[in-house]
CSV table of C-alpha atoms in Angstrom, one decimal:
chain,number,residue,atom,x,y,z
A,1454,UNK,CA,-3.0,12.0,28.2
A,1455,UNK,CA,-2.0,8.6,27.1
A,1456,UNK,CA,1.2,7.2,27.8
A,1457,UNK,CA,3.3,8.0,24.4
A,1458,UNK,CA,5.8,5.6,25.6
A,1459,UNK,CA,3.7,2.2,26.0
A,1460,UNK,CA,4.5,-0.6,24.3
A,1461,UNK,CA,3.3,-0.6,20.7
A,1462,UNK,CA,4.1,2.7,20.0
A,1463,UNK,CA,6.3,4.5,17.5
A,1464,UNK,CA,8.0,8.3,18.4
A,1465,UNK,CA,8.6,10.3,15.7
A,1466,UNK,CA,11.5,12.4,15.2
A,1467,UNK,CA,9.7,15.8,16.5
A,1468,UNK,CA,7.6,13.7,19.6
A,1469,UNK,CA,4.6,12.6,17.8
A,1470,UNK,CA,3.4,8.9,19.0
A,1471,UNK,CA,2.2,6.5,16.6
A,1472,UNK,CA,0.0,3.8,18.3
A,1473,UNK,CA,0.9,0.6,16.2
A,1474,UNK,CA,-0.5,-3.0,16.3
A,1475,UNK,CA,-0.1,-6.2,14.7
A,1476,UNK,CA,-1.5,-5.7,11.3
A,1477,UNK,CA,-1.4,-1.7,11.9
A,1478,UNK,CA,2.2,-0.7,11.8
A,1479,UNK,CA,4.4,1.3,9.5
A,1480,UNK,CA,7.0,1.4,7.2
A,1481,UNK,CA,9.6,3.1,5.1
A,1482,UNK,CA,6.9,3.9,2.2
A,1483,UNK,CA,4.4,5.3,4.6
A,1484,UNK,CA,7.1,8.1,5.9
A,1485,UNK,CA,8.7,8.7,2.6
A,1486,UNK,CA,5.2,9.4,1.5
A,1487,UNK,CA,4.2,12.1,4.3
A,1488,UNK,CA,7.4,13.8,3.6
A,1489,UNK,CA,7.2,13.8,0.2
A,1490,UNK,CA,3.9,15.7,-0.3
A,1491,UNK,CA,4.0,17.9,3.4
A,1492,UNK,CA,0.8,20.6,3.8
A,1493,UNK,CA,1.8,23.5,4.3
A,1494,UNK,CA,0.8,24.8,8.1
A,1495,UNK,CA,-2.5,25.3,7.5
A,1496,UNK,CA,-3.6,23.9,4.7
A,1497,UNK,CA,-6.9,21.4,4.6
A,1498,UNK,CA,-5.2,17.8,3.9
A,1499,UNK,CA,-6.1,14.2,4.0
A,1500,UNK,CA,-4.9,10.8,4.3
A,1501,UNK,CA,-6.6,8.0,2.3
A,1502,UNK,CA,-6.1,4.4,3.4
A,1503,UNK,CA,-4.8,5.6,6.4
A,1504,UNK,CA,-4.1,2.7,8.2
A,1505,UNK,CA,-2.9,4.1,12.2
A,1506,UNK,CA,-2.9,7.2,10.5
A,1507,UNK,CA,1.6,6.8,9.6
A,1508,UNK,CA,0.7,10.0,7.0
A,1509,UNK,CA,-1.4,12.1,8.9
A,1510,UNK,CA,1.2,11.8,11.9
A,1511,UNK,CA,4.1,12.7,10.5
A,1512,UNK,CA,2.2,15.7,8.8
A,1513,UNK,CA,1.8,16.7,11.9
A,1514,UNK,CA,5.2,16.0,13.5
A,1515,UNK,CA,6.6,18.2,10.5
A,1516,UNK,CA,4.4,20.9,11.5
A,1517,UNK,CA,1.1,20.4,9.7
A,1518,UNK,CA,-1.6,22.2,12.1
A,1519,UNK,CA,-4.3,22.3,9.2
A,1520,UNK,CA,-7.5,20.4,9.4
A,1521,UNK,CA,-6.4,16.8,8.4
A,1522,UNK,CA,-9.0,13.6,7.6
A,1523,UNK,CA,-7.3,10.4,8.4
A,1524,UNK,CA,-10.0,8.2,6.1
A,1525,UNK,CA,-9.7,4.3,7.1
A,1526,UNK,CA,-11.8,1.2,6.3
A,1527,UNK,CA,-10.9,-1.0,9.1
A,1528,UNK,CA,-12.1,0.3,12.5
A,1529,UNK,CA,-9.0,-0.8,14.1
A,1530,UNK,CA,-6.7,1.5,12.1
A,1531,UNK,CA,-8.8,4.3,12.7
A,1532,UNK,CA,-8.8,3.3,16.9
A,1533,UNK,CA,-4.8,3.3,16.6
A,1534,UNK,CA,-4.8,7.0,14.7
A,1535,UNK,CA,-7.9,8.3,17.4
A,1536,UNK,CA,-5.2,7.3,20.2
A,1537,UNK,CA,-2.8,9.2,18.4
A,1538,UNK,CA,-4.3,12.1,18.0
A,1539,UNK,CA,-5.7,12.3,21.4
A,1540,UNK,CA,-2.1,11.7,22.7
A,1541,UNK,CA,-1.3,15.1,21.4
A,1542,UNK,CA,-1.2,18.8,23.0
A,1543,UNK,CA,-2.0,20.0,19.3
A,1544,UNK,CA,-3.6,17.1,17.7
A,1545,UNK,CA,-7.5,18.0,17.7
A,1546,UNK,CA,-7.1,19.3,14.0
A,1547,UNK,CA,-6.5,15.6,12.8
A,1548,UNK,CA,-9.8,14.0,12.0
A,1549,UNK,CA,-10.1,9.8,12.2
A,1550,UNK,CA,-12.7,9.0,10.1
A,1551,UNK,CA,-13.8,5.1,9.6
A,1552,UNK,CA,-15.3,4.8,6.0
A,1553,UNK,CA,-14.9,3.5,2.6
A,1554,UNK,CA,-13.4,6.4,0.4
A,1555,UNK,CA,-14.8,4.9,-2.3
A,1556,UNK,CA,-18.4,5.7,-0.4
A,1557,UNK,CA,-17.6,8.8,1.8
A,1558,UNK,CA,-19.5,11.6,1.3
A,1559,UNK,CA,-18.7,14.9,3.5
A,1560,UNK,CA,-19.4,18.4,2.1
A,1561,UNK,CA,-16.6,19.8,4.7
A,1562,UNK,CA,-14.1,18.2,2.7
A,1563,UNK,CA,-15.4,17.8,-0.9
A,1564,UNK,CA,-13.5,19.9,-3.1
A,1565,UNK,CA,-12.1,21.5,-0.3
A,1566,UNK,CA,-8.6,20.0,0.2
A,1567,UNK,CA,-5.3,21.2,-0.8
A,1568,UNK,CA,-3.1,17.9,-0.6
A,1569,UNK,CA,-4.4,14.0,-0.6
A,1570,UNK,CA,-2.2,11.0,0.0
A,1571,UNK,CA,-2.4,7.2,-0.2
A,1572,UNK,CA,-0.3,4.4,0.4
A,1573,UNK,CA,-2.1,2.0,-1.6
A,1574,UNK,CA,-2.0,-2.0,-1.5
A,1575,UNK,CA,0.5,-2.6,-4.2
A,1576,UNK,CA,-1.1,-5.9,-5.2
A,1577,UNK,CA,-3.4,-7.3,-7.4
A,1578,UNK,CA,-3.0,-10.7,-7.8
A,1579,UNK,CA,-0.5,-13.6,-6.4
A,1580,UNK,CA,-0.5,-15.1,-2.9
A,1581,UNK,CA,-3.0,-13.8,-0.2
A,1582,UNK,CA,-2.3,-13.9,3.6
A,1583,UNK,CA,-4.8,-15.8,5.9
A,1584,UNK,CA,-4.9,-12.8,7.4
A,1585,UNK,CA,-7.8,-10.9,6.3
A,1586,UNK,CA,-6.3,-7.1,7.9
A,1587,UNK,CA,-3.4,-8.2,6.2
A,1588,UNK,CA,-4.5,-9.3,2.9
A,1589,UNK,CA,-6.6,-5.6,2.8
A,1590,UNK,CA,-3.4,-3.7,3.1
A,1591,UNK,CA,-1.6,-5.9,0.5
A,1592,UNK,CA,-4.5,-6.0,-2.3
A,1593,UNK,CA,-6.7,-3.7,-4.0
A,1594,UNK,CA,-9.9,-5.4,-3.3
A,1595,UNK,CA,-10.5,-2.4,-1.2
A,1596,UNK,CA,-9.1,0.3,-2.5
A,1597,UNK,CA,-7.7,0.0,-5.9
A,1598,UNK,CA,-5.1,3.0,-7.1
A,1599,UNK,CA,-8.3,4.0,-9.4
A,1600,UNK,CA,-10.5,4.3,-6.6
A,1601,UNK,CA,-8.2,6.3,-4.5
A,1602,UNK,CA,-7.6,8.7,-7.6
A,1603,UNK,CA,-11.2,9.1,-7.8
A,1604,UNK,CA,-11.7,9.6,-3.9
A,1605,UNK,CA,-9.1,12.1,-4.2
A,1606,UNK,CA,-10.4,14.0,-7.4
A,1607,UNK,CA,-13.8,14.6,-5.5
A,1608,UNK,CA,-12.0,15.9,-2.2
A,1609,UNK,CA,-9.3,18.1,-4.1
A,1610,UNK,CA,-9.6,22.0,-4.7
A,1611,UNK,CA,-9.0,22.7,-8.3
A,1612,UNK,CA,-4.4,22.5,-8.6
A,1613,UNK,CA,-4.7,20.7,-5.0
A,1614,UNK,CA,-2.3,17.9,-5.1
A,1615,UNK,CA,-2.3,14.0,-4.5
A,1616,UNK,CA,0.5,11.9,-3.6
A,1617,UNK,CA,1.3,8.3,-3.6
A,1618,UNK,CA,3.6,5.4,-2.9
A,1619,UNK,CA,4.1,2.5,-5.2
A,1620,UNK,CA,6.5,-0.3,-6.6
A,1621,UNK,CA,8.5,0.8,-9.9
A,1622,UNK,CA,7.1,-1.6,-11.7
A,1623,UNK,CA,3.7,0.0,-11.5
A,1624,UNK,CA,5.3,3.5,-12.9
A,1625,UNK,CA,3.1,3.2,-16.2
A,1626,UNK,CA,0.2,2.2,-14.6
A,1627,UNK,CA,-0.2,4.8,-11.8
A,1628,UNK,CA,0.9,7.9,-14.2
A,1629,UNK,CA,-2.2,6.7,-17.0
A,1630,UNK,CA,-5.0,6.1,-14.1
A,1631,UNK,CA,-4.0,9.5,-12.5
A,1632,UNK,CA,-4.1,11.4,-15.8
A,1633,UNK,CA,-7.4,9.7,-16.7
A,1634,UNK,CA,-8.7,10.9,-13.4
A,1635,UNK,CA,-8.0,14.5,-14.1
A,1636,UNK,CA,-4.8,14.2,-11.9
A,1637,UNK,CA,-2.1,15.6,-13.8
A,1638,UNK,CA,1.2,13.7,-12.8
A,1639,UNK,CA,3.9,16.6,-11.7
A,1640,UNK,CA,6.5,15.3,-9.8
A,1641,UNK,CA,8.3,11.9,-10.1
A,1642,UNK,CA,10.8,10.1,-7.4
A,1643,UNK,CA,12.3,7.4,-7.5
A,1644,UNK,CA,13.5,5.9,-4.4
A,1645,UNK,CA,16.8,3.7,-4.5
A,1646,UNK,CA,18.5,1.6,-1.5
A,1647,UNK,CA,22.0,3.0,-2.4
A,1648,UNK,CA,23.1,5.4,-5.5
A,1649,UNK,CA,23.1,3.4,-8.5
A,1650,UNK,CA,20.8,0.5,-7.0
A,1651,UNK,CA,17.6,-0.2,-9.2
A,1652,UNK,CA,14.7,2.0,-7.4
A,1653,UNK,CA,12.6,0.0,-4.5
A,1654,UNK,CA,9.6,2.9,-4.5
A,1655,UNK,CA,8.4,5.1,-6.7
A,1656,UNK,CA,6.6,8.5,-5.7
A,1657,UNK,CA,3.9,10.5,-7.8
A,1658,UNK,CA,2.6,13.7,-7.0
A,1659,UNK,CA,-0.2,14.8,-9.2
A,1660,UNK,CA,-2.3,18.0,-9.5
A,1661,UNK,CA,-6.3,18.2,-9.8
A,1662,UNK,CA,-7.1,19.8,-13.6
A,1663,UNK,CA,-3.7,20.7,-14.5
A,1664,UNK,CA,-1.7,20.6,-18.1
A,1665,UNK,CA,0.8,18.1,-18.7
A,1666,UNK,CA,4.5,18.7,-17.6
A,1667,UNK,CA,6.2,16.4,-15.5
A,1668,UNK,CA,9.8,16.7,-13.1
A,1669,UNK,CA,11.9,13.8,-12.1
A,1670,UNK,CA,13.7,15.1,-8.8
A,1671,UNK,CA,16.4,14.0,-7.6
A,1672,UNK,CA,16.4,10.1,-6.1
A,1673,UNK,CA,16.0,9.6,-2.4
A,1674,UNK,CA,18.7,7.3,-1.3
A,1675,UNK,CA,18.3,5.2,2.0
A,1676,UNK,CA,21.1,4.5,3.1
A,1677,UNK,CA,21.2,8.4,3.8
A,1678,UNK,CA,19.3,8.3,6.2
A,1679,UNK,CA,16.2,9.4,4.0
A,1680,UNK,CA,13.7,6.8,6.0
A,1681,UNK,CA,14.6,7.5,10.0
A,1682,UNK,CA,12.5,8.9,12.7
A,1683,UNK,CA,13.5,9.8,16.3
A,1684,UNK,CA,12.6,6.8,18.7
């Protein structure tokens, strides 16, 4: 087994190693995500965009034993979440899978899955990194929020739900592309530094051919604590 404690790599709060490198880390959005929209033990899940697989990790450090597709376009991302995985007693049931979801085709999955989630690039226009790994996970040339619903309405059981992250301002936006997809926004977080702080995140859960009805929960306040992870 792998040395979990090398350098370049994250412990979760329950053990689980996350393999990071530069372009390939994580962040507060990427956890908030995963614990936001947790499978249940054995549910079929999967992780779009999944960069060194942040969501599919912390699934699993929560307990998430289910089959689990970590589905990443850049090869490196998908090494970093393969280390993972292969650093863990338990970790066979997450799946690395290099591909673009908006070209992945696997009947295993399709219509299958019980939860999706994606951390999306936020951006779609404004200044671009030189960094090409970097400018992918900033901007949806890629893997736009429509694509990702759509990716996610082919892989979802009928009621199976998808989660994402994005910036408040994009509230409007993400609830009318989900609902055009057939992705039924249910749930609605918003995710605050401090109480009474304008949000910083927003979170979306939606569900696969379901009627309109919509629950703001409670705000998730950082400076809680809402964001940590063992390390």
């Amino acid at each position: 087994m792998e040395n979990a404690h090398a350098p370049g790599c994250e412990i979760l709060t329950n053990g689980t190693p996350v393999f990071t490198a530069p372009g390939f880390t994580f962040g507060t959005d990427g956890l908030l995500l995963a614990r936001f929209c947790r499978p249940k033990p054995r549910q079929r899940a999967v992780d779009l965009c999944s960069g060194c697989g942040i969501v599919s990790l912390e699934w699993h450090d929560g307990g998430h034993r289910g089959p689990c597709a970590a589905l990443e376009l850049d090869p490196t991302g998908t090494a970093l979440c393969a280390r993972s995985a292969a650093a863990l007693p338990q970790g066979t049931h997450i799946t690395p899978i290099n591909g673009d979801q908006r070209l992945w085709r696997d009947a295993a999955w399709e219509g299958l899955c019980d939860v999706a989630a994606c951390n999306p690039p936020y951006f779609t226009g404004g200044y671009r990194s030189p960094d090409p790994a970097r400018a992918a996970a900033r901007h949806e040339d890629s893997c736009s929020l429509k694509d990702a619903a759509a990716a996610a309405f082919r892989l979802l059981r009928d009621g199976g739900r998808f989660a994402v992250v994005q910036k408040p301002d994009q509230l409007a936006r993400v609830c009318a592309v989900l609902s055009c997809a057939r992705l039924e926004p249910k749930r609605l977080c918003f995710v605050r530094g401090a109480a009474g702080r304008p949000p910083v995140l927003i979170l979306v859960e939606a569900q696969k051919n379901r009627r309109p009805g919509l629950t703001i929960e409670p705000d998730i306040l950082l400076d809680s604590g809402a964001a940590q992870y063992g390390g």
